[in-house]
Each structure stands twice: as C-alpha cells, then as structure tokens.
mmCIF file of C-alpha atoms and ligand atoms in Angstrom:
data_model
loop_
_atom_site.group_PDB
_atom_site.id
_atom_site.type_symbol
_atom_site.label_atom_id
_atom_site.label_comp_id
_atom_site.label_asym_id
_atom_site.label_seq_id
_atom_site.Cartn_x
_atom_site.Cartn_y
_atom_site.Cartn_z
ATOM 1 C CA UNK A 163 -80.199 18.904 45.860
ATOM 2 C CA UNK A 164 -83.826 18.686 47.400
ATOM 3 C CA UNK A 165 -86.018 17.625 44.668
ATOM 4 C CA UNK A 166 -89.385 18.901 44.060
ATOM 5 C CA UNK A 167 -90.569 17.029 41.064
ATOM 6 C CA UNK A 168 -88.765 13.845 41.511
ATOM 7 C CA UNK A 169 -89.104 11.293 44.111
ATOM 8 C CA UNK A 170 -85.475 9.150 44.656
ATOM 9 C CA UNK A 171 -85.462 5.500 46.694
ATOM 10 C CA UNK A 172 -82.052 3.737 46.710
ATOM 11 C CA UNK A 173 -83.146 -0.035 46.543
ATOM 12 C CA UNK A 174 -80.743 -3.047 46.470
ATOM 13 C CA UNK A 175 -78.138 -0.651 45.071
ATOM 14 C CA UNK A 176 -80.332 0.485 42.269
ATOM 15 C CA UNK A 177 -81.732 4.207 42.048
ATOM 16 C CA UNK A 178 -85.294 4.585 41.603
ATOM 17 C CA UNK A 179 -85.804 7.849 40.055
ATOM 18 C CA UNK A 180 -89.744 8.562 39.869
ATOM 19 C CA UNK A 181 -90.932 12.004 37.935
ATOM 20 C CA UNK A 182 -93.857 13.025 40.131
ATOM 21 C CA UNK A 183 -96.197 15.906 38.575
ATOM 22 C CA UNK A 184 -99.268 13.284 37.933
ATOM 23 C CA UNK A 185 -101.216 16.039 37.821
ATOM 24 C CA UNK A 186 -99.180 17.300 34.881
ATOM 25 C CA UNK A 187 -98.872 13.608 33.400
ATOM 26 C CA UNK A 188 -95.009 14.205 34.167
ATOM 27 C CA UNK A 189 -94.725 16.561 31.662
ATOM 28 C CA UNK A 190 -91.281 17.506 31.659
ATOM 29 C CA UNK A 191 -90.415 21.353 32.725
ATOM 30 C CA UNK A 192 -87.053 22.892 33.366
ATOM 31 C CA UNK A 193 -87.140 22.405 37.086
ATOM 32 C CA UNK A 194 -87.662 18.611 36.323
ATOM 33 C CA UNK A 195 -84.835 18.390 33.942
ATOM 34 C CA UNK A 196 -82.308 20.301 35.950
ATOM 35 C CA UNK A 197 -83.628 18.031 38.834
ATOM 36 C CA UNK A 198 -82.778 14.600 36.825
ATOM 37 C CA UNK A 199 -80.117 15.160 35.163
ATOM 38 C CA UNK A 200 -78.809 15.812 39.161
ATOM 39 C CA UNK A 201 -79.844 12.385 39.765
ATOM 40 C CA UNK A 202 -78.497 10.845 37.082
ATOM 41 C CA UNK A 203 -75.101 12.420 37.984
ATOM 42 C CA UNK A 204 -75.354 10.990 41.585
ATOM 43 C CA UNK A 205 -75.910 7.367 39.453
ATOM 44 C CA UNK A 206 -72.285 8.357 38.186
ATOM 45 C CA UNK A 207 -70.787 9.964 41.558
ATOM 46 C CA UNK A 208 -72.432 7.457 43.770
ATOM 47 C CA UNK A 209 -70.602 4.349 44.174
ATOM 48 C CA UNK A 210 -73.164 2.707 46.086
ATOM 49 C CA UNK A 211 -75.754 2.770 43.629
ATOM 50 C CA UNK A 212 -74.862 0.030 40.792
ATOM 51 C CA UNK A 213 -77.592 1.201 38.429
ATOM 52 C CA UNK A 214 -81.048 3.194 38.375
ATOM 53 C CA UNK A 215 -84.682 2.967 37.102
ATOM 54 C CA UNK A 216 -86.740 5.890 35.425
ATOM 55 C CA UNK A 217 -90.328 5.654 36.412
ATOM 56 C CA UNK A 218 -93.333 8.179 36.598
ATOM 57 C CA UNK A 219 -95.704 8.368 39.366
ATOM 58 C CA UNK A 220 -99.425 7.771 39.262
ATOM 59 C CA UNK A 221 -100.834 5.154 37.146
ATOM 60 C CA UNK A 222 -101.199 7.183 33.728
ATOM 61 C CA UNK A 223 -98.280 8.824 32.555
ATOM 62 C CA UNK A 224 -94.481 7.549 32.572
ATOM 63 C CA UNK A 225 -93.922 11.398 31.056
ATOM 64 C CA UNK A 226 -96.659 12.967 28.611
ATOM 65 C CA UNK A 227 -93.575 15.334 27.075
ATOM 66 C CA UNK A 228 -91.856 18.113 27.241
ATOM 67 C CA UNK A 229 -93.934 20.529 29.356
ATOM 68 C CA UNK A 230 -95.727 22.797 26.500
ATOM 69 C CA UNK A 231 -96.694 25.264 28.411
ATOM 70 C CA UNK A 232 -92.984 26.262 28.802
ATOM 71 C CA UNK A 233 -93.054 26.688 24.763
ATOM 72 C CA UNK A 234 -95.142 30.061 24.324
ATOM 73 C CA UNK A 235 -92.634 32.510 23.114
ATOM 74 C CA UNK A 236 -90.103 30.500 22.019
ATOM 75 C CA UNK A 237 -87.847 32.274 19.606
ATOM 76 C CA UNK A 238 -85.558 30.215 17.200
ATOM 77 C CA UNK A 239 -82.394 31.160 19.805
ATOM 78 C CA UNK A 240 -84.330 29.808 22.959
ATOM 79 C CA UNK A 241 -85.624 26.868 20.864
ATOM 80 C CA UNK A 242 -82.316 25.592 20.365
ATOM 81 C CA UNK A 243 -81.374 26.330 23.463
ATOM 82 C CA UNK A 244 -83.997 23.914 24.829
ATOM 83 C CA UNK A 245 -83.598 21.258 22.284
ATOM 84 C CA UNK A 246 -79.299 21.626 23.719
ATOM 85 C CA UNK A 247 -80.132 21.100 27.400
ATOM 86 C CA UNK A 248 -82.313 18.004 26.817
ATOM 87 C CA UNK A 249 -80.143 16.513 24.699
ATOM 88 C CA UNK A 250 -76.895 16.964 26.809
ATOM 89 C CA UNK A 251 -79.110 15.217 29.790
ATOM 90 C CA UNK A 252 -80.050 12.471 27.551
ATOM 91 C CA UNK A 253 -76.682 12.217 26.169
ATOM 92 C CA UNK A 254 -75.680 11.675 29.937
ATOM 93 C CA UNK A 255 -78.729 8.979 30.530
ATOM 94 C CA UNK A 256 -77.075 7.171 27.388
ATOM 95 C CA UNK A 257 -73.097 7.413 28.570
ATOM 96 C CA UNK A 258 -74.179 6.831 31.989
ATOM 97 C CA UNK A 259 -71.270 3.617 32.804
ATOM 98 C CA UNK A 260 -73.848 2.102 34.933
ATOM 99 C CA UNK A 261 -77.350 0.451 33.515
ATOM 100 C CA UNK A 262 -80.566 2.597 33.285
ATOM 101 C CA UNK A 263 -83.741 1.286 32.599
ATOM 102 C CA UNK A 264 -86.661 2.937 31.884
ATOM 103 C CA UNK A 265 -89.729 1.619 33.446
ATOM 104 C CA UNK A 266 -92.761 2.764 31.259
ATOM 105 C CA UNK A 267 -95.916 2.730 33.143
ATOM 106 C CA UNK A 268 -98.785 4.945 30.619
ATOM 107 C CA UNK A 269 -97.859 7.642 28.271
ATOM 108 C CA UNK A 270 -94.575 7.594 26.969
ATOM 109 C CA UNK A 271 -94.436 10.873 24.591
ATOM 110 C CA UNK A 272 -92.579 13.442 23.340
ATOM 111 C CA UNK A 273 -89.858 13.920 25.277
ATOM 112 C CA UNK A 274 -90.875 10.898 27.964
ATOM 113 C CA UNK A 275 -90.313 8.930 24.619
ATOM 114 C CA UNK A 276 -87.010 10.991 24.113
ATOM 115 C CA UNK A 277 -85.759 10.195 27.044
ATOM 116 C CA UNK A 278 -86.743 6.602 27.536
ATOM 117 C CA UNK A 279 -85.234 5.655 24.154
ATOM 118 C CA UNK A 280 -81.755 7.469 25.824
ATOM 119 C CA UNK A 281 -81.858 4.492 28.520
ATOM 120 C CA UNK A 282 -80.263 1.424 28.171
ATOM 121 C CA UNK A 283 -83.379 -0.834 28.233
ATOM 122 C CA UNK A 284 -87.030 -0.434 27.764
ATOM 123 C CA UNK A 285 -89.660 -2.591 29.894
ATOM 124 C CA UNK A 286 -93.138 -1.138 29.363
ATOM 125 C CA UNK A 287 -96.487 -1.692 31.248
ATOM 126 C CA UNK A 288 -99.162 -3.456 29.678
ATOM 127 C CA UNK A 289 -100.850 -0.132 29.652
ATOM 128 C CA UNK A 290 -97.751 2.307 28.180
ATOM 129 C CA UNK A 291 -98.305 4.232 25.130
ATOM 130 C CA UNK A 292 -95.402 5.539 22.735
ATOM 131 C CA UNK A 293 -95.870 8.104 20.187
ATOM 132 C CA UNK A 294 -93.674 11.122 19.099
ATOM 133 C CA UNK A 295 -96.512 13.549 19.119
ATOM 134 C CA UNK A 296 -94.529 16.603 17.976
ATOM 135 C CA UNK A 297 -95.636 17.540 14.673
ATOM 136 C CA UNK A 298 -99.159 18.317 16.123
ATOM 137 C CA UNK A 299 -97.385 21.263 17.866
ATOM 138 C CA UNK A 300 -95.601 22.219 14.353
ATOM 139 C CA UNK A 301 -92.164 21.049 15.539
ATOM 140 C CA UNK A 302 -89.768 18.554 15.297
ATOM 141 C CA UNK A 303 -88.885 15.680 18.049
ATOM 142 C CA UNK A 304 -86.288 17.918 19.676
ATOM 143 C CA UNK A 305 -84.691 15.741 22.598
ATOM 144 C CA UNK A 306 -82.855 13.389 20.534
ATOM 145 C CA UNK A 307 -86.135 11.408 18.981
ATOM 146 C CA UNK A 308 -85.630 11.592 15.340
ATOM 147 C CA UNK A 309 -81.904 9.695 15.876
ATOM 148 C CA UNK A 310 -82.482 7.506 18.466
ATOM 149 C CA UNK A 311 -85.968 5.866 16.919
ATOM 150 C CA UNK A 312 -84.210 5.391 14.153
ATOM 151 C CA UNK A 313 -81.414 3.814 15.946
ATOM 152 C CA UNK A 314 -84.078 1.441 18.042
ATOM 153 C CA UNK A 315 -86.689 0.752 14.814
ATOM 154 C CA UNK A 316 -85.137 1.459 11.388
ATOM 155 C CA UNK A 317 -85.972 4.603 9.194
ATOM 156 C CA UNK A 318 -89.482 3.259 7.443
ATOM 157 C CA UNK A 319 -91.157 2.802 11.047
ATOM 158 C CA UNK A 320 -89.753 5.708 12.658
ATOM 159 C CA UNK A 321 -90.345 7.699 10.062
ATOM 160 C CA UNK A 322 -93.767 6.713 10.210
ATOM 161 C CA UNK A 323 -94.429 7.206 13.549
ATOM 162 C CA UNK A 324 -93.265 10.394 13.873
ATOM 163 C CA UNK A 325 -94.966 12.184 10.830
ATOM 164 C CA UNK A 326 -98.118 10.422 11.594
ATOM 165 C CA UNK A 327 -97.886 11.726 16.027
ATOM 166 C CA UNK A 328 -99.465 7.894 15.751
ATOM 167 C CA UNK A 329 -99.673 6.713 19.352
ATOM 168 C CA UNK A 330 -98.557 2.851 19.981
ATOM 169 C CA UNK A 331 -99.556 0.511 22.330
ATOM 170 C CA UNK A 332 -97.202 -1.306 24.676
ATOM 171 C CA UNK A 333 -97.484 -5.019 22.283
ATOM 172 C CA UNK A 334 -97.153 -3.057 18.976
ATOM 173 C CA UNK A 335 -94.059 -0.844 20.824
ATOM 174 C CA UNK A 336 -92.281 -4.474 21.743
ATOM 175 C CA UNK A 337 -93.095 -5.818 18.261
ATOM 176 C CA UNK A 338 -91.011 -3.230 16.338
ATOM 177 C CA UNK A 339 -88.401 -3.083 18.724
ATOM 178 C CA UNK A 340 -88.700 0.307 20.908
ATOM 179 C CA UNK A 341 -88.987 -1.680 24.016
ATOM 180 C CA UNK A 342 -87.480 -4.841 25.577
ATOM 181 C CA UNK A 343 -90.388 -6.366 27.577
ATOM 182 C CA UNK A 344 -94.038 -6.231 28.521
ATOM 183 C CA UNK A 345 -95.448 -6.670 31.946
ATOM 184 C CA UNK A 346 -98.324 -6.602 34.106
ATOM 185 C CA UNK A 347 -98.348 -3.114 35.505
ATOM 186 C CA UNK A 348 -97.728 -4.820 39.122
ATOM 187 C CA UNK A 349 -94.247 -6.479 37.734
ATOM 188 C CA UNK A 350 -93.052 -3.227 36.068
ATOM 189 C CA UNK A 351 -90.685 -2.653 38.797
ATOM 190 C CA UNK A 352 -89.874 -6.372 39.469
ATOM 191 C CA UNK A 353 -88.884 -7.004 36.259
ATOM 192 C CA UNK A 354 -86.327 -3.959 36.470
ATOM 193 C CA UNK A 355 -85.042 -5.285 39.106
ATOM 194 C CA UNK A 356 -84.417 -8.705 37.984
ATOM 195 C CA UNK A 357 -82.717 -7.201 35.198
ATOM 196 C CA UNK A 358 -80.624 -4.843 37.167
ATOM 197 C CA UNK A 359 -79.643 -8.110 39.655
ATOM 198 C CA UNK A 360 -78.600 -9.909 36.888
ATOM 199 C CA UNK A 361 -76.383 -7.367 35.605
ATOM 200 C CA UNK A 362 -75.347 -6.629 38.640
ATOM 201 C CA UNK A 363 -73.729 -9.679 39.235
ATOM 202 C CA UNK A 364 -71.300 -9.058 36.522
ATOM 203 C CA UNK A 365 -68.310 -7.500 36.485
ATOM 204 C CA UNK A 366 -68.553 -3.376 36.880
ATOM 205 C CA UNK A 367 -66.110 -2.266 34.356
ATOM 206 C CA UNK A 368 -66.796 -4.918 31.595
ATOM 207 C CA UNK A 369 -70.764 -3.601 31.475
ATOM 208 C CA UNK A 370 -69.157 0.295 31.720
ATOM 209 C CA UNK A 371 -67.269 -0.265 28.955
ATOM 210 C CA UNK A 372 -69.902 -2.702 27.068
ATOM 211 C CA UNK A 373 -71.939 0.721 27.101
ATOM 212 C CA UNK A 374 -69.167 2.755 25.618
ATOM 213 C CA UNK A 375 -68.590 0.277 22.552
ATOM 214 C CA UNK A 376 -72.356 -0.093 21.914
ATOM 215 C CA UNK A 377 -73.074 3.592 22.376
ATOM 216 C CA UNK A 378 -69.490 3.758 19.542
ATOM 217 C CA UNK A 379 -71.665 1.894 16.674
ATOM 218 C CA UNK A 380 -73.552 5.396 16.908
ATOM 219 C CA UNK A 381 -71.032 8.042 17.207
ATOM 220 C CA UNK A 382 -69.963 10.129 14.339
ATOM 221 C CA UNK A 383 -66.315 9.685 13.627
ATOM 222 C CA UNK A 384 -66.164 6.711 15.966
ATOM 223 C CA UNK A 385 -65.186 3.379 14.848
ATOM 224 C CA UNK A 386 -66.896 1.261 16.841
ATOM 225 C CA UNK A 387 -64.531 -2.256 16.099
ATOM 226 C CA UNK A 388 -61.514 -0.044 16.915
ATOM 227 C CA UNK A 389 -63.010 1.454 20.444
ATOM 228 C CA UNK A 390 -63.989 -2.727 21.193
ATOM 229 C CA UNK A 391 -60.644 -3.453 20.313
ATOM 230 C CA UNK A 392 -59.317 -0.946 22.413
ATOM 231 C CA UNK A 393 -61.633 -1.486 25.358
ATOM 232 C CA UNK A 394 -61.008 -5.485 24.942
ATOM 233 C CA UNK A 395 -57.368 -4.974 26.140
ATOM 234 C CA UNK A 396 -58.009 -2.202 28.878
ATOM 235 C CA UNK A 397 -60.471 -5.134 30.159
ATOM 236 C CA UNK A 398 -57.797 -7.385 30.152
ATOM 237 C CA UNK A 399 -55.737 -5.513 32.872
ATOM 238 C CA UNK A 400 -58.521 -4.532 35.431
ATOM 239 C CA UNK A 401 -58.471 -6.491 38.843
ATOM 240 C CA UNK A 402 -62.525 -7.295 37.594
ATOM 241 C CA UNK A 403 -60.713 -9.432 34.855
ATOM 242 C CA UNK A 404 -58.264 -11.337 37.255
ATOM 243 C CA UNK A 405 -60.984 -12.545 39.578
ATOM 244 C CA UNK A 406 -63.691 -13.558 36.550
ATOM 245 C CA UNK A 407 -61.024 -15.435 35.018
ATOM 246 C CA UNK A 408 -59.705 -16.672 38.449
ATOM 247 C CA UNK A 409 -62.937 -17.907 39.995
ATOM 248 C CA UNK A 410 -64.150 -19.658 36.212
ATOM 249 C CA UNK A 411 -60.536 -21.711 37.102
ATOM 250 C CA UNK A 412 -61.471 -22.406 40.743
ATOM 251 C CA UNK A 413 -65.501 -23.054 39.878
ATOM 252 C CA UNK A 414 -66.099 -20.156 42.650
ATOM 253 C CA UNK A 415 -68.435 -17.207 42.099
ATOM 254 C CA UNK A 416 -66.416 -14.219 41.208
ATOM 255 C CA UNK A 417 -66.120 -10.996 43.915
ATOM 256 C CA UNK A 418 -66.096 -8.658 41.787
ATOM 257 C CA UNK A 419 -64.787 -4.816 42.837
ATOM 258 C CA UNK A 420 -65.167 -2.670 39.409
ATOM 259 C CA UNK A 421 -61.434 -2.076 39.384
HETATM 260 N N1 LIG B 551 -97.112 19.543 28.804
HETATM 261 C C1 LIG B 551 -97.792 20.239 29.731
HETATM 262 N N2 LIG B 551 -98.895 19.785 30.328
HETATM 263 C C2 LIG B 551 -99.336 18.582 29.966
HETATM 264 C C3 LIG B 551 -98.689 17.784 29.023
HETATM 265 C C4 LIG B 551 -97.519 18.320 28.424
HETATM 266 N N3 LIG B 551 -96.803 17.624 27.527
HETATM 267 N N4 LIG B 551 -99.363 16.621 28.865
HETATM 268 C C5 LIG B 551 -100.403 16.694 29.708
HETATM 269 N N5 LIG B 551 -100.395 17.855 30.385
HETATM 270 C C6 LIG B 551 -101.346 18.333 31.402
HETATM 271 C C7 LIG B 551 -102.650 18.801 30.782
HETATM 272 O O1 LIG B 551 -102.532 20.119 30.326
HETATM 273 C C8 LIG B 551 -103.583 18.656 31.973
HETATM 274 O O2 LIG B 551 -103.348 19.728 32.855
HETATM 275 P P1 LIG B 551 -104.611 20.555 33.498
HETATM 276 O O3 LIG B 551 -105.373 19.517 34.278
HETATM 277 O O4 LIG B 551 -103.963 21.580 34.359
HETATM 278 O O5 LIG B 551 -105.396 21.091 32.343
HETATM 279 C C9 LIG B 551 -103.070 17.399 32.662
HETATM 280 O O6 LIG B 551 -101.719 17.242 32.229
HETATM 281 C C10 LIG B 551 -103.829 16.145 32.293
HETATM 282 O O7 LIG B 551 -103.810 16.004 30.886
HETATM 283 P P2 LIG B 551 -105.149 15.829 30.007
HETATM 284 O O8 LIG B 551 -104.849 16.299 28.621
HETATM 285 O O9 LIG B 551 -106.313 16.455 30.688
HETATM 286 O O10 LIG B 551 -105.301 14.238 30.030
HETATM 287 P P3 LIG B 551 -106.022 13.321 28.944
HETATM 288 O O11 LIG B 551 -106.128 11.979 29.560
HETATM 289 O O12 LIG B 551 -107.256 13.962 28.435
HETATM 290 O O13 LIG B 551 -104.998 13.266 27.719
HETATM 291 C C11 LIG B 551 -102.817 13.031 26.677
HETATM 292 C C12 LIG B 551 -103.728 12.647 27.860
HETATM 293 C C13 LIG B 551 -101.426 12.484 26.983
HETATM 294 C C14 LIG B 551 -103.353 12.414 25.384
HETATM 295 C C15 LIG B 551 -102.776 14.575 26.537
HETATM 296 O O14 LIG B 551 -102.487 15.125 27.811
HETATM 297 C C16 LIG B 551 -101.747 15.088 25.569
HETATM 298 O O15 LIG B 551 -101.963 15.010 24.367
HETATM 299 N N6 LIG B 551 -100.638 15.629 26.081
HETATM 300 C C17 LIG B 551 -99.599 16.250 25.269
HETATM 301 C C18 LIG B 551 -98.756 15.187 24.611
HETATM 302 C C19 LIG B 551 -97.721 15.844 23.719
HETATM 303 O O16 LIG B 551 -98.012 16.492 22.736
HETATM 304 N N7 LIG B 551 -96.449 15.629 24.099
HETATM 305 C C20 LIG B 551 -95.332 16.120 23.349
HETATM 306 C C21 LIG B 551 -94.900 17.433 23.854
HETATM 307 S S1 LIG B 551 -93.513 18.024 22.920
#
C-alpha cells in the first residue's frame, strides 16, 4: 500500500510508523486509519521487523484525535460504525505478538490518546499532552478510552480525566501511570529504541506470548492464570526455549530464532 498520511522507516528491525498531517495536528481520518492499521499488519506479516514505534510528525502533535471534521452527520448507525473500526485497529495495536511503543511527542488526545494507551509502552516527550477531550464534542471516548484508562490509571483518575476533557502534562501523565518514561524531546526516539533492543534480545515467542497472558488479565471470559499456565508449557517446547536454557548451561549468549 502507498501511504499518504503515514511516513514508514524500517530501522534496526524496528518499524517506525510516523502519522504525518502536521498541518492537521495528526488528526486521525479514515484514510489514516485504513493506512495504519496496514502497517501494523506488515509488523505481524513482516518477519524482518521485530517490533515498531508510533510517532507523529512535526514538533506539536503525536495525534490531536479523531479527525472531527469527519463527524458532521453522523447518525447513531455510522457512529458505531466508527467507534467499530477504531477499535478493531486498536485491538490489533494491542494483540500485535511483537512490541509497539508509542512515542508521544505533543498532543496526545482523543483518539491519539486511544490509540497510544492500545500500545504496549508509553514514552512521552517532555512536551506531550494527554487528555480525553471528548465530552467537549458531546460524546463519549469512542476508540477504546474509557476501558483502557481505566486499565492504565484506576477508575477515580480516569474518571476524572475524562469528564473534566482536563489536559495533562507529560510529568503529571508519568505520575499516575499512563506513560512509562519522560524524555528530552531529542531522546524520544532513542529511548524507543533502547527499549525495543533490549527486548529484542529476548526470545521471540516468550515476549509474543508474554503479550497474550497480559492482554488475558483484561479479556472478558478469559482467565488469565489458566492462559499463563497454558502458554508456560507451549513455551516449554519451542526451539526459543532449548537454546535460552542451553546457552544459560554453557554461559553463551542465546541465538534465538522465534520458533
Ligand atoms: N480533528 C480535525 N482537525 C484538527 C483536530 C482534530 N481532532 N485537531 C486539530 N485540528 C486542526 C485544526 O482544525 C487546525 O486546522 P486549520 O489550520 O485547517 O484550521 C489545525 O489542526 C491546527 O489546530 P489549531 O486548533 O489551530 O491549533 P492550536 O494550537 O490552536 O490548538 C489543540 C491545538 C490540540 C488544543 C486544538 O487543535 C484542539 O483542541 N483540537 C481538537 C482536540 C480534540 O477535541 N480531540 C478529540 C477529538 S474526538
């Protein structure tokens, strides 16, 4: 797919998946999520790439929202309809078997929240701002926020912050939890990296299936001790398992393969 809102660099193995409309503060349209939720599925397909970043371009906005002016009309059909898509790409952000960060680098909002909340990790810029702004527009947070806050900063806060449209700052975003670091906006990207290296040294199918029991803890019907259980003993008969064990025993780094 040629993309015309996103900009894609494969670096060290890792996807870097920048939303460029700055002049839209990547406001997110339906061209833009049909075009990422393509790249996220070449982050599954590909088996070069070992895990990807989400970034926005320019210095303001990671992604100001869902792009409003793609609300007018709406009808209480198309609205769901909406609210569907983006969840079913977020959903696919969140089960994606390989790590995605999401590298915030100025407004994070609406739906840029949404969807940074559906990666694995968090690392903001000193400048990022959170908010779920939605209830200035007379709806609700419809890509998956009013779960997944919850999920990252308990049910007082997120309550708060959503019925409020309060807008955060990057410290008071790490202090309750929503993201995992705070950088200089120069080592927004570093610090992804390093992260991504780190995890990259370890072994493929342990961290896929390290997402699946973590993601468990927060599926309906899903009990999440059973599915480690479970994913404990298909571990235990994967080639990846075999050589960690094997090169602990022979004090040699492990060559991993993901199999
Ligand atoms: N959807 C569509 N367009 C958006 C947008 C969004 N979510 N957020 C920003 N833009 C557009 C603006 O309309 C403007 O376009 P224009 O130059 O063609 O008029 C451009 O991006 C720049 O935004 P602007 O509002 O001029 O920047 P600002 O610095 O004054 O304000 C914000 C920045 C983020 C505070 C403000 O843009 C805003 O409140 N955006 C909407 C946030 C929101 O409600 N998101 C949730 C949507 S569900």
């Amino acid at each position: 797919m040629t993309y015309t809102n996103l900009l894609t660099e494969l670096r060290s193995n890792i996807l870097i998946i920048t939303i460029n409309r700055p002049d839209k503060l990547n406001a997110l349209n339906r061209q833009t999520l049909n075009e990422i939720r393509d790249a996220v599925q070449s982050v599954y397909d590909n088996s070069e790439i070992k895990g990807a970043i989400i970034t926005g371009s320019g210095n303001k906005a990671f992604v100001a929202g869902a792009d409003i002016s793609e609300f007018k009309n709406a009808s209480r059909k198309s609205g769901e309809a909406l609210a569907q898509y983006g969840h079913d790409i977020f959903f696919m952000i969140e089960r994606c078997p390989k790590p995605i960060i999401a590298a915030v680098n100025g407004f994070c909002l609406g739906g840029g929240c949404e969807m940074a909340m559906s990666c694995h990790i968090r690392v903001a810029s000193e400048n990022a701002k959170f908010g779920q702004p939605e209830v200035n527009l007379g709806i609700v947070p419809g890509y998956g926020g009013t779960q997944r806050m919850v999920q990252l900063v308990g049910k007082a806060k997120a309550l708060e912050l959503i019925m409020t449209a309060d807008i955060i700052g990057a410290q008071d975003a790490w202090r309750i939890g929503l993201v995992n670091h705070v950088t200089g906006n120069e080592a927004l990207i570093p610090k992804c990296m390093e992260i991504l290296e780190k995890i990259k040294q370890k072994a493929p199918v342990a961290i896929a299936r390290t997402i699946n029991c973590v993601n468990g803890y927060f599926e309906e019907g899903t009990d999440g001790f059973k599915k480690e259980v479970e994913e404990f003993g298909y571990c235990c008969e994967t080639e990846d398992f075999a050589e960690g064990t094997a090169a602990f025993l022979e004090k040699r780094k492990a060559n991993f393969k993901g199999k």
